[in-house]
């Protein structure tokens, strides 16, 4: 899953310039201090990531009940029974389908818009910092706050429908089973775009100017240069954007919970994490939710690998 | 466009030998000038359109939060009949002060933990040698790739049911206590500092802790600032986790109480849309203000190194 291996040489860089004497002294001292310094973080990772991860897998193979602290209830082994329930639940299928719809809209839109905006922003232009700030304002704002505005903009009697007049969709954006999920995908694209613009801006710094000069000597126009120099030049960033978008999609919760009132209409915008919440906590079937979580991780891995293959194909 | 596109054409025709030596040296000169200007205009149009799409909802949110009657129609984009009533209404419905305090405690707790433990870990990973360093670093990269929401269910079972930390600040902070991205950022920054600097201090007998806080930290100020900003928006904006661990409304951070207002308390005030937008403004302003204030220090390269992994 490691996307960018640029950090690997850095690991070596810190260790190998071994000037023998200094390094020996450092090792003696450093080993105790280093281990000590890293202990709180290591404990944090164990208790917040490793234990829950293993615990999910464990729960997914057992019949599991919520209990009050201190009371003990048996959790019998049930094998793949929870997984069978997950795979036969039609809403689960719908949720994964919804995520695919989300990705099909979100990934190309994110990649395209953020790359174009970053390219435009990369030139020496006036008001650069204003534009940059404008793009990342949604990114730093809470989803809950933005959802409040969007509900208001895209509600049945909202700003956008007033603007569109008779062209407004009926039923309206957020309560239309064909439009609810695309709306969420557009919302998330809008909210996250500033982050990806930043990412592409950094990636653009790595493309040498001489490539553009060579291209323009060969008679390539700006559009041609964009496709033959810029797009291949930022390919690693594109892979990162795609994988990041997939993880965002897999994490989708607040938007369907708040924007479309719990995944409606008719589950057309339900997401796997929302389903985990509904089944696991609202309906008290944590074992089902745990199995769903494991399936979701597998899904994320497969889609990420596919995306990586796809974006790196040109190399 | 069409007029300016014509002149280079004769140059492409080889049939006019007497003119070509004259027009050829001329042609390259106007070409870049001509290409830049429409491109520039297109660039500004594109960027301005984008900025409009990005900022309009915020403008709408602000205006709507101050209007006496907030409706969805076009007129509510015009700032007339402004009043602070929506702010007192939302304050009455969800006790804004208490929610803000909860958000603040949670966020500051996370920031302090991330700064203290993250700096220690980042420094150790960059400049110290110890057994297991490679493993810790590999895990650090892995952790950034795990979708956090997947862990919420087992974490909920552990934290709320087993440890009894529901409705508790510790329980609210726990999953975010140390931001792995910040640890990574610190490590990357400390890696760029010359080892000889630290070795000199060691020879003088300084302890590693002293070296970290007296020598490395003052130089790492940009990284610390970026990490602070990146870490801040996590717990401040987080909804799902505090939503799960808080049952009492007096413990809810602002994002959670605003969400509950959004889904089931709107009937309690006279101008619900305005009150909701007022709450959204209160939630949005601290994060946006921090970013705009520190935007010079928050550079794209920092983000880039922050997400590598």
Coordinates of C-alpha atoms in Angstrom, one line a residue:
Chain A
X1 CA 0.0 0.0 0.0
X2 CA 3.0 2.3 0.4
X3 CA 2.5 4.8 -2.4
X4 CA 5.6 6.8 -2.5
X5 CA 8.9 5.2 -1.7
X6 CA 10.8 8.5 -1.6
X7 CA 11.0 8.2 2.2
X8 CA 13.0 5.0 1.9
X9 CA 16.3 6.6 1.0
X10 CA 15.8 9.0 3.9
X11 CA 15.8 6.1 6.4
X12 CA 19.1 5.0 5.1
X13 CA 20.4 8.5 5.0
X14 CA 19.9 9.0 8.7
X15 CA 21.7 5.7 9.6
X16 CA 24.5 5.0 7.2
X17 CA 26.9 8.0 7.4
X18 CA 28.5 6.1 10.1
X19 CA 31.5 7.9 11.3
X20 CA 32.7 5.0 13.5
X21 CA 33.5 6.7 16.8
X22 CA 30.6 9.1 17.0
X23 CA 28.2 6.5 15.8
X24 CA 29.3 4.0 18.4
X25 CA 28.9 6.5 21.2
X26 CA 25.5 7.5 19.8
X27 CA 24.3 4.0 19.6
X28 CA 25.0 3.3 23.2
X29 CA 23.3 6.4 24.3
X30 CA 20.8 6.7 21.5
X31 CA 19.4 3.2 21.9
X32 CA 18.0 3.8 25.4
X33 CA 16.8 7.4 24.7
X34 CA 15.4 6.4 21.3
X35 CA 13.4 3.5 22.5
X36 CA 12.2 5.6 25.4
X37 CA 11.1 8.5 23.2
X38 CA 9.2 6.3 20.8
X39 CA 7.4 4.3 23.5
X40 CA 4.4 6.5 24.0
X41 CA 3.8 6.6 20.2
X42 CA 4.3 2.8 20.0
X43 CA 1.8 2.2 22.8
X44 CA -0.7 4.5 21.1
X45 CA -0.4 2.6 17.9
X46 CA -0.8 -0.7 19.7
X47 CA -3.9 0.4 21.6
X48 CA -5.6 2.5 19.0
X49 CA -4.7 0.6 15.8
X50 CA -3.3 -2.9 16.4
X51 CA -5.7 -4.1 19.2
X52 CA -8.9 -2.8 17.6
X53 CA -7.8 -4.2 14.2
X54 CA -7.3 -7.7 15.6
X55 CA -10.4 -7.3 17.8
X56 CA -12.5 -6.5 14.7
X57 CA -11.4 -9.7 13.1
X58 CA -12.0 -11.6 16.3
X59 CA -15.5 -10.2 16.7
X60 CA -16.3 -11.0 13.1
X61 CA -15.9 -14.7 13.8
X62 CA -18.0 -14.8 17.0
X63 CA -21.6 -14.1 18.0
X64 CA -20.9 -10.9 19.9
X65 CA -23.1 -8.8 22.2
X66 CA -22.7 -5.4 23.8
X67 CA -22.4 -5.7 27.5
X68 CA -22.2 -3.2 30.3
X69 CA -18.7 -2.8 31.8
X70 CA -18.0 -5.6 34.3
X71 CA -20.6 -8.1 33.1
X72 CA -19.6 -11.1 31.1
X73 CA -21.5 -12.7 28.3
X74 CA -20.2 -15.6 26.3
X75 CA -19.2 -14.9 22.7
X76 CA -19.4 -18.3 20.9
X77 CA -17.4 -19.0 17.7
X78 CA -19.7 -18.9 14.7
X79 CA -17.2 -19.3 11.9
X80 CA -18.2 -17.5 8.7
X81 CA -21.8 -17.0 9.7
X82 CA -21.4 -13.2 10.1
X83 CA -19.8 -13.0 6.7
X84 CA -22.6 -15.0 5.1
X85 CA -25.0 -12.5 6.6
X86 CA -23.0 -9.6 5.2
X87 CA -22.8 -11.1 1.7
X88 CA -26.5 -12.0 1.6
X89 CA -27.7 -8.6 2.8
X90 CA -29.0 -6.6 -0.2
X91 CA -28.3 -3.2 1.6
X92 CA -24.6 -4.2 1.9
X93 CA -24.5 -4.7 -1.9
X94 CA -26.2 -1.4 -2.4
X95 CA -23.7 0.3 -0.1
X96 CA -20.7 -1.0 -2.0
X97 CA -22.4 -0.1 -5.3
X98 CA -22.9 3.4 -3.9
X99 CA -19.2 3.6 -3.1
X100 CA -18.4 2.6 -6.7
X101 CA -20.7 5.4 -8.0
X102 CA -19.0 7.8 -5.5
X103 CA -15.5 6.8 -6.8
X104 CA -16.5 6.9 -10.5
X105 CA -17.6 10.5 -10.0
X106 CA -15.2 11.7 -7.3
X107 CA -11.8 10.4 -8.6
X108 CA -11.8 11.7 -12.2
X109 CA -13.4 15.0 -11.0
X110 CA -10.9 15.4 -8.3
X111 CA -7.9 14.6 -10.5
X112 CA -9.1 16.7 -13.4
X113 CA -10.1 19.8 -11.5
X114 CA -7.3 19.9 -9.0
X115 CA -4.7 19.4 -11.7
X116 CA -6.1 22.1 -13.9
X117 CA -6.4 24.5 -10.9
X118 CA -2.9 23.7 -9.7
X119 CA -1.5 24.3 -13.2
X120 CA -3.2 27.7 -13.4
X121 CA -2.1 28.5 -9.9
X122 CA 1.5 27.5 -10.5
X123 CA 2.2 30.4 -12.9
X124 CA 3.3 33.7 -11.4
X125 CA 0.0 35.4 -11.1
X126 CA -1.4 38.1 -8.9
X127 CA -3.6 37.3 -5.9
X128 CA -2.0 33.9 -5.7
X129 CA -2.3 33.5 -2.0
X130 CA -5.9 34.6 -2.1
X131 CA -6.7 31.9 -4.6
X132 CA -4.9 29.3 -2.6
X133 CA -6.7 30.3 0.5
X134 CA -10.0 30.2 -1.3
X135 CA -9.5 26.6 -2.4
X136 CA -8.5 25.2 0.9
X137 CA -11.1 27.0 3.0
X138 CA -13.6 24.1 2.5
X139 CA -10.9 21.6 3.3
X140 CA -10.2 23.0 6.7
X141 CA -13.9 23.5 7.6
X142 CA -15.9 20.9 9.4
X143 CA -18.2 18.6 7.3
X144 CA -21.0 19.3 9.7
X145 CA -20.8 23.1 9.1
X146 CA -20.6 22.6 5.3
X147 CA -23.5 20.1 5.3
X148 CA -25.7 22.8 6.9
X149 CA -25.0 25.2 4.0
X150 CA -25.3 22.6 1.3
X151 CA -28.7 21.4 2.6
X152 CA -29.7 24.9 2.4
X153 CA -28.3 25.5 -1.1
X154 CA -29.6 22.3 -2.6
X155 CA -32.8 21.8 -0.6
X156 CA -36.2 21.6 -2.4
X157 CA -36.8 25.2 -1.8
X158 CA -33.1 26.1 -1.8
X159 CA -30.9 28.7 -3.6
X160 CA -29.9 26.5 -6.5
X161 CA -33.5 25.4 -7.3
X162 CA -34.6 29.1 -7.2
X163 CA -31.8 29.8 -9.6
X164 CA -32.7 27.0 -12.0
X165 CA -36.5 27.6 -11.8
X166 CA -38.3 25.1 -14.0
X167 CA -35.0 23.3 -14.7
X168 CA -34.8 22.1 -11.0
X169 CA -34.8 18.3 -10.7
X170 CA -37.9 16.8 -9.1
X171 CA -37.6 15.2 -6.6
X172 CA -34.9 17.7 -5.5
X173 CA -31.2 17.0 -5.4
X174 CA -30.8 15.4 -2.0
X175 CA -34.0 13.4 -1.9
X176 CA -33.7 12.1 -5.4
X177 CA -32.6 8.5 -5.5
X178 CA -30.6 9.0 -8.7
X179 CA -29.0 12.2 -7.6
X180 CA -28.3 11.7 -3.9
X181 CA -25.1 9.7 -4.2
X182 CA -23.7 11.9 -7.1
X183 CA -24.5 14.9 -4.9
X184 CA -22.4 13.4 -2.0
X185 CA -19.6 12.7 -4.5
X186 CA -19.7 16.3 -5.7
X187 CA -19.8 17.6 -2.2
X188 CA -16.8 15.6 -1.1
X189 CA -14.9 16.6 -4.3
X190 CA -15.6 20.3 -3.5
X191 CA -14.6 19.9 0.1
X192 CA -11.4 18.1 -0.5
X193 CA -10.2 19.7 -3.7
X194 CA -8.0 22.3 -2.0
X195 CA -5.9 19.6 -0.4
X196 CA -5.3 18.0 -3.8
X197 CA -4.6 21.3 -5.4
X198 CA -1.8 21.7 -2.8
X199 CA -0.6 18.2 -3.5
X200 CA -0.4 18.9 -7.2
X201 CA 1.3 22.3 -6.7
X202 CA 4.0 20.5 -4.8
X203 CA 4.3 17.9 -7.6
X204 CA 4.5 20.6 -10.3
X205 CA 7.6 22.0 -8.6
X206 CA 9.4 18.7 -9.5
X207 CA 8.9 19.1 -13.2
X208 CA 11.9 20.7 -14.7
X209 CA 11.4 23.9 -16.8
X210 CA 13.6 22.5 -19.5
X211 CA 10.9 20.0 -20.4
X212 CA 8.4 22.8 -21.1
X213 CA 11.1 24.7 -23.0
X214 CA 11.9 21.6 -25.1
X215 CA 8.2 21.1 -25.8
X216 CA 7.6 24.6 -26.9
X217 CA 10.7 24.5 -29.2
X218 CA 9.1 21.5 -30.8
X219 CA 6.0 23.6 -31.4
X220 CA 3.7 22.3 -28.6
X221 CA 1.0 24.7 -27.5
X222 CA 0.0 25.1 -23.9
X223 CA -2.7 22.5 -24.1
X224 CA -0.4 20.1 -25.8
X225 CA 2.3 20.8 -23.2
X226 CA -0.3 20.1 -20.4
X227 CA -1.0 16.6 -21.7
X228 CA 2.6 15.7 -22.8
X229 CA 4.6 17.2 -20.0
X230 CA 2.4 18.0 -17.0
X231 CA 0.1 15.0 -16.9
X232 CA 2.9 12.4 -17.1
X233 CA 5.1 14.5 -14.8
X234 CA 2.7 14.4 -11.9
X235 CA 1.7 10.8 -12.3
X236 CA 3.0 9.7 -8.8
X237 CA 0.8 12.5 -7.3
X238 CA -2.1 11.2 -9.3
X239 CA -1.7 7.8 -7.9
X240 CA -1.7 9.3 -4.4
X241 CA -4.8 11.4 -5.1
X242 CA -6.6 8.3 -6.4
X243 CA -5.7 6.2 -3.4
X244 CA -6.5 9.0 -1.0
X245 CA -9.9 9.5 -2.7
X246 CA -10.6 5.8 -2.3
X247 CA -9.8 5.9 1.4
X248 CA -12.1 9.0 1.8
X249 CA -14.8 7.0 0.0
X250 CA -14.3 4.1 2.3
X251 CA -14.6 6.4 5.3
X252 CA -17.7 8.1 4.1
X253 CA -20.1 8.6 7.1
X254 CA -21.0 12.2 8.0
X255 CA -22.2 13.2 4.5
X256 CA -24.8 10.4 4.0
X257 CA -25.7 10.6 7.7
X258 CA -26.4 14.3 7.7
X259 CA -26.7 15.5 4.1
X260 CA -29.1 12.8 2.9
X261 CA -30.7 11.9 6.2
X262 CA -29.1 8.6 7.0
X263 CA -28.4 7.3 3.5
X264 CA -31.7 8.0 1.9
X265 CA -33.8 7.9 -0.2
X266 CA -34.3 4.1 -0.2
X267 CA -30.6 3.5 0.8
X268 CA -29.5 5.1 -2.4
X269 CA -26.7 7.0 -0.6
X270 CA -26.0 4.6 2.2
X271 CA -22.2 3.9 2.7
X272 CA -20.5 0.9 4.3
X273 CA -19.4 2.9 7.4
X274 CA -22.9 4.3 7.8
X275 CA -24.2 0.8 7.6
X276 CA -21.6 -0.4 10.2
X277 CA -22.9 2.3 12.5
X278 CA -26.6 1.5 11.9
X279 CA -26.2 -2.3 12.2
X280 CA -23.5 -2.3 14.8
X281 CA -24.6 0.4 17.2
X282 CA -28.2 1.3 16.4
X283 CA -29.4 -2.2 15.9
X284 CA -26.8 -3.8 18.2
X285 CA -25.3 -6.3 15.8
X286 CA -21.6 -5.5 16.3
X287 CA -20.5 -8.9 14.9
X288 CA -22.2 -8.1 11.6
X289 CA -20.6 -4.7 11.6
X290 CA -17.2 -6.2 12.3
X291 CA -17.5 -8.6 9.4
X292 CA -18.6 -5.7 7.2
X293 CA -15.6 -3.8 8.3
X294 CA -13.2 -6.6 7.3
X295 CA -14.9 -6.9 3.9
X296 CA -14.5 -3.1 3.5
X297 CA -10.8 -3.3 4.2
X298 CA -10.4 -6.0 1.6
X299 CA -12.5 -3.9 -0.9
X300 CA -10.2 -0.8 -0.2
X301 CA -7.1 -2.9 -0.8
X302 CA -8.4 -4.3 -4.1
X303 CA -9.6 -1.0 -5.4
X304 CA -6.4 0.8 -4.4
X305 CA -4.2 -1.8 -6.1
X306 CA -6.4 -1.5 -9.2
X307 CA -6.2 2.3 -9.1
X308 CA -2.4 2.1 -8.7
X309 CA -2.1 -0.2 -11.7
X310 CA -4.3 2.1 -13.7
X311 CA -2.6 5.4 -13.0
X312 CA 0.9 3.9 -13.4
X313 CA 0.1 2.1 -16.6
X314 CA 1.7 4.8 -18.8
X315 CA 5.1 4.3 -17.2
Chain B
X1 CA -7.9 35.2 -31.8
X2 CA -8.6 34.6 -35.5
X3 CA -6.8 37.8 -36.6
X4 CA -3.7 37.0 -34.6
X5 CA -3.6 33.5 -35.8
X6 CA -3.1 34.5 -39.4
X7 CA 0.3 36.1 -39.6
X8 CA 2.4 32.9 -38.8
X9 CA 0.8 31.0 -41.7
X10 CA 2.8 32.5 -44.6
X11 CA 5.9 31.5 -42.7
X12 CA 4.8 27.8 -42.8
X13 CA 4.5 28.0 -46.6
X14 CA 7.9 27.3 -48.2
X15 CA 6.7 28.7 -51.6
X16 CA 7.6 32.2 -50.9
X17 CA 11.4 32.2 -50.7
X18 CA 12.0 36.0 -50.8
X19 CA 9.8 36.6 -47.8
X20 CA 10.8 33.8 -45.5
X21 CA 14.2 34.9 -44.4
X22 CA 12.6 38.2 -43.3
X23 CA 9.5 36.8 -41.6
X24 CA 11.3 34.0 -39.9
X25 CA 13.3 36.1 -37.4
X26 CA 10.2 38.1 -36.7
X27 CA 7.9 35.2 -36.1
X28 CA 9.3 33.8 -32.9
X29 CA 9.3 37.2 -31.2
X30 CA 5.5 37.9 -31.3
X31 CA 4.6 34.3 -30.7
X32 CA 5.2 34.0 -27.0
X33 CA 3.6 37.4 -26.3
X34 CA 0.5 36.5 -28.2
X35 CA 0.2 33.1 -26.6
X36 CA 0.6 34.4 -23.1
X37 CA -2.2 37.0 -23.1
X38 CA -5.3 35.0 -23.9
X39 CA -3.8 32.2 -21.7
X40 CA -3.4 34.6 -18.8
X41 CA -7.0 35.9 -19.1
X42 CA -8.3 32.3 -19.3
X43 CA -6.2 31.6 -16.2
X44 CA -7.7 34.4 -14.2
X45 CA -11.2 33.6 -15.4
X46 CA -10.7 29.9 -14.4
X47 CA -9.2 30.8 -11.0
X48 CA -11.9 33.4 -10.3
X49 CA -14.7 31.1 -11.3
X50 CA -13.2 28.4 -9.1
X51 CA -12.8 30.8 -6.1
X52 CA -16.4 31.9 -6.5
X53 CA -17.6 28.3 -6.4
X54 CA -15.5 27.7 -3.3
X55 CA -16.3 30.8 -1.4
X56 CA -19.9 31.4 -2.3
X57 CA -21.3 28.8 0.2
X58 CA -19.3 30.6 2.9
X59 CA -20.7 33.9 2.0
X60 CA -24.1 32.5 2.0
X61 CA -23.5 30.9 5.4
X62 CA -22.4 34.2 6.8
X63 CA -25.2 36.3 5.4
X64 CA -27.8 33.7 6.2
X65 CA -26.6 33.5 9.8
X66 CA -27.3 37.3 10.3
X67 CA -30.6 37.6 8.5
X68 CA -33.8 37.9 10.6
X69 CA -35.7 35.5 8.3
X70 CA -33.5 33.1 6.4
X71 CA -35.1 31.3 3.5
X72 CA -33.6 29.4 0.7
X73 CA -34.6 31.9 -2.0
X74 CA -32.2 34.2 -3.9
X75 CA -33.0 37.2 -1.7
X76 CA -31.2 35.6 1.3
X77 CA -27.9 36.1 -0.5
X78 CA -28.5 39.9 0.0
X79 CA -27.4 41.2 3.3
X80 CA -30.4 43.1 4.5
X81 CA -32.2 43.2 7.8
X82 CA -29.2 41.9 9.7
X83 CA -29.5 40.8 13.3
X84 CA -27.6 38.7 15.9
X85 CA -30.8 36.8 16.9
X86 CA -29.8 33.6 15.2
X87 CA -26.7 33.4 17.3
X88 CA -28.6 33.7 20.6
X89 CA -31.2 31.2 19.2
X90 CA -28.5 28.6 18.6
X91 CA -26.9 29.4 21.9
X92 CA -30.3 28.7 23.6
X93 CA -30.9 25.5 21.7
X94 CA -27.5 23.7 22.1
X95 CA -25.6 25.9 24.7
X96 CA -22.9 27.1 22.4
X97 CA -20.5 28.0 25.2
X98 CA -20.5 24.5 26.7
X99 CA -20.1 22.9 23.2
X100 CA -17.2 25.2 22.4
X101 CA -15.5 24.4 25.7
X102 CA -15.8 20.7 24.9
X103 CA -14.4 21.1 21.4
X104 CA -11.6 23.3 22.9
X105 CA -10.7 20.8 25.6
X106 CA -10.7 17.9 23.1
X107 CA -8.6 19.8 20.5
X108 CA -6.1 21.2 22.9
X109 CA -5.6 17.8 24.6
X110 CA -4.9 16.3 21.2
X111 CA -2.6 19.1 20.2
X112 CA -0.5 18.8 23.5
X113 CA -0.2 15.0 23.2
X114 CA 0.7 15.2 19.5
X115 CA 3.3 17.9 20.2
X116 CA 5.0 16.3 23.2
X117 CA 4.9 12.6 22.1
X118 CA 5.1 13.3 18.4
X119 CA 8.2 15.4 18.8
X120 CA 9.8 12.7 20.9
X121 CA 9.0 10.0 18.4
X122 CA 9.9 12.1 15.4
X123 CA 13.2 13.1 16.8
X124 CA 14.0 9.5 17.8
X125 CA 13.0 8.1 14.4
X126 CA 15.2 10.7 12.6
X127 CA 18.3 11.1 14.8
X128 CA 18.6 8.2 17.2
X129 CA 19.4 4.6 16.8
X130 CA 17.5 1.9 18.7
X131 CA 16.3 -1.6 18.1
X132 CA 12.9 -1.6 16.4
X133 CA 13.3 1.8 14.7
X134 CA 12.6 0.4 11.3
X135 CA 9.5 -1.5 12.5
X136 CA 8.1 1.6 14.2
X137 CA 8.6 3.6 11.0
X138 CA 7.0 0.9 8.9
X139 CA 4.1 0.9 11.2
X140 CA 3.9 4.7 11.1
X141 CA 3.5 4.5 7.3
X142 CA 0.9 1.7 7.6
X143 CA -1.2 3.5 10.2
X144 CA -1.6 6.5 7.8
X145 CA -3.2 4.2 5.3
X146 CA -5.7 2.5 7.6
X147 CA -9.2 4.1 7.1
X148 CA -9.9 5.2 10.6
X149 CA -13.6 4.8 10.6
X150 CA -13.1 1.1 10.2
X151 CA -11.7 1.0 13.7
X152 CA -14.5 3.0 15.3
X153 CA -16.6 0.0 16.1
X154 CA -14.0 -2.1 18.0
X155 CA -12.7 1.2 19.5
X156 CA -16.2 2.0 20.6
X157 CA -16.5 -1.5 22.2
X158 CA -13.1 -1.1 24.0
X159 CA -13.3 2.6 25.0
X160 CA -17.0 2.9 26.0
X161 CA -17.9 -0.6 27.1
X162 CA -14.6 -2.1 28.4
X163 CA -12.8 1.0 29.7
X164 CA -15.9 2.9 30.7
X165 CA -14.7 6.1 29.1
X166 CA -18.0 7.1 27.5
X167 CA -18.8 10.8 28.2
X168 CA -15.2 11.4 29.2
X169 CA -12.7 13.8 27.6
X170 CA -10.0 11.1 27.7
X171 CA -12.2 8.8 25.7
X172 CA -12.9 11.6 23.2
X173 CA -9.3 12.3 22.7
X174 CA -7.9 8.8 22.7
X175 CA -8.1 7.8 19.0
X176 CA -6.5 11.1 17.9
X177 CA -4.1 11.6 20.8
X178 CA -1.0 11.3 18.7
X179 CA -1.3 12.4 15.1
X180 CA 0.8 10.0 12.9
X181 CA 1.0 12.5 10.1
X182 CA 2.5 15.0 12.5
X183 CA 5.1 12.4 13.7
X184 CA 6.0 11.8 10.1
X185 CA 6.3 15.5 9.5
X186 CA 8.6 16.0 12.5
X187 CA 10.7 13.1 11.5
X188 CA 11.1 14.4 7.9
X189 CA 12.1 17.8 9.3
X190 CA 14.6 16.5 11.9
X191 CA 16.2 14.4 9.2
X192 CA 17.2 17.5 7.3
X193 CA 19.2 18.8 10.3
X194 CA 22.9 18.0 10.3
X195 CA 23.9 15.3 12.7
X196 CA 27.1 17.1 13.5
X197 CA 25.1 19.7 15.3
X198 CA 23.6 17.2 17.7
X199 CA 26.9 15.3 18.1
X200 CA 28.6 18.5 19.3
X201 CA 25.9 18.9 21.9
X202 CA 26.3 15.3 23.0
X203 CA 30.1 15.7 23.4
X204 CA 29.3 18.7 25.6
X205 CA 27.3 16.3 27.7
X206 CA 23.7 17.4 26.9
X207 CA 21.0 14.8 27.3
X208 CA 18.9 13.8 24.3
X209 CA 15.9 15.5 25.9
X210 CA 17.8 18.7 26.2
X211 CA 19.1 18.5 22.7
X212 CA 15.6 17.9 21.4
X213 CA 14.0 20.9 23.2
X214 CA 16.9 23.3 23.2
X215 CA 18.5 22.7 19.7
X216 CA 16.2 20.7 17.5
X217 CA 12.8 22.2 18.4
X218 CA 13.7 25.9 17.9
X219 CA 14.9 25.1 14.4
X220 CA 11.8 23.0 13.7
X221 CA 9.3 25.9 14.2
X222 CA 7.9 25.7 10.6
X223 CA 7.3 22.0 10.9
X224 CA 5.7 22.5 14.3
X225 CA 3.3 25.2 12.9
X226 CA 2.3 23.0 10.0
X227 CA 1.7 20.0 12.2
X228 CA -0.3 22.1 14.6
X229 CA -2.6 23.3 11.8
X230 CA -3.0 19.9 10.3
X231 CA -3.6 18.4 13.8
X232 CA -6.1 21.1 14.8
X233 CA -8.6 20.4 12.0
X234 CA -8.8 16.7 12.9
X235 CA -10.4 16.8 16.4
X236 CA -12.0 20.2 15.9
X237 CA -14.0 19.0 12.9
X238 CA -14.4 15.3 13.9
X239 CA -18.0 14.1 14.1
X240 CA -18.3 10.4 14.1
X241 CA -16.1 9.5 17.1
X242 CA -17.3 12.1 19.6
X243 CA -20.9 11.4 18.4
X244 CA -20.4 7.8 19.5
X245 CA -18.7 8.4 22.9
X246 CA -20.9 11.2 24.1
X247 CA -24.4 10.5 25.4
X248 CA -24.8 13.5 27.6
X249 CA -25.4 16.7 25.7
X250 CA -23.2 18.6 28.1
X251 CA -20.2 16.6 26.9
X252 CA -20.8 17.0 23.2
X253 CA -18.3 19.1 21.2
X254 CA -19.8 21.7 18.8
X255 CA -19.8 19.5 15.7
X256 CA -21.9 16.9 17.5
X257 CA -24.4 19.3 19.0
X258 CA -24.8 21.1 15.8
X259 CA -25.4 17.8 14.0
X260 CA -28.1 16.9 16.5
X261 CA -29.6 20.4 16.0
X262 CA -29.5 19.7 12.3
X263 CA -31.3 16.4 12.5
X264 CA -33.8 16.8 15.3
X265 CA -33.9 20.2 17.2
X266 CA -34.7 22.5 14.3
X267 CA -38.3 22.9 15.5
X268 CA -37.3 24.5 18.8
X269 CA -36.3 27.9 17.3
X270 CA -38.2 30.4 15.2
X271 CA -35.7 30.8 12.4
X272 CA -34.1 27.3 12.2
X273 CA -32.1 27.8 9.0
X274 CA -30.6 31.0 10.3
X275 CA -29.7 29.4 13.7
X276 CA -28.2 26.4 11.9
X277 CA -26.0 28.7 9.7
X278 CA -25.0 30.7 12.8
X279 CA -23.8 27.5 14.5
X280 CA -22.0 26.5 11.3
X281 CA -20.2 29.8 11.3
X282 CA -19.1 29.4 14.9
X283 CA -17.8 25.9 14.0
X284 CA -16.1 27.1 10.8
X285 CA -14.5 30.3 11.9
X286 CA -11.7 29.1 14.3
X287 CA -10.3 26.6 11.7
X288 CA -10.6 29.0 8.8
X289 CA -9.1 31.9 10.8
X290 CA -6.1 29.8 11.9
X291 CA -5.4 28.8 8.3
X292 CA -5.8 32.2 6.8
X293 CA -3.6 33.7 9.5
X294 CA -0.9 31.1 9.1
X295 CA -1.3 30.5 5.4
X296 CA 2.2 31.8 4.7
X297 CA 3.7 29.1 6.9
X298 CA 1.4 26.4 5.6
X299 CA 3.2 25.5 2.3
X300 CA 2.3 22.9 -0.3
X301 CA 5.6 21.1 0.2
X302 CA 4.8 20.5 3.9
X303 CA 1.5 18.9 2.9
X304 CA 3.3 16.9 0.3
X305 CA 5.8 15.5 2.8
X306 CA 3.0 15.0 5.3
X307 CA 1.0 12.6 3.1
X308 CA 3.9 10.7 1.7
X309 CA 3.6 7.2 3.0

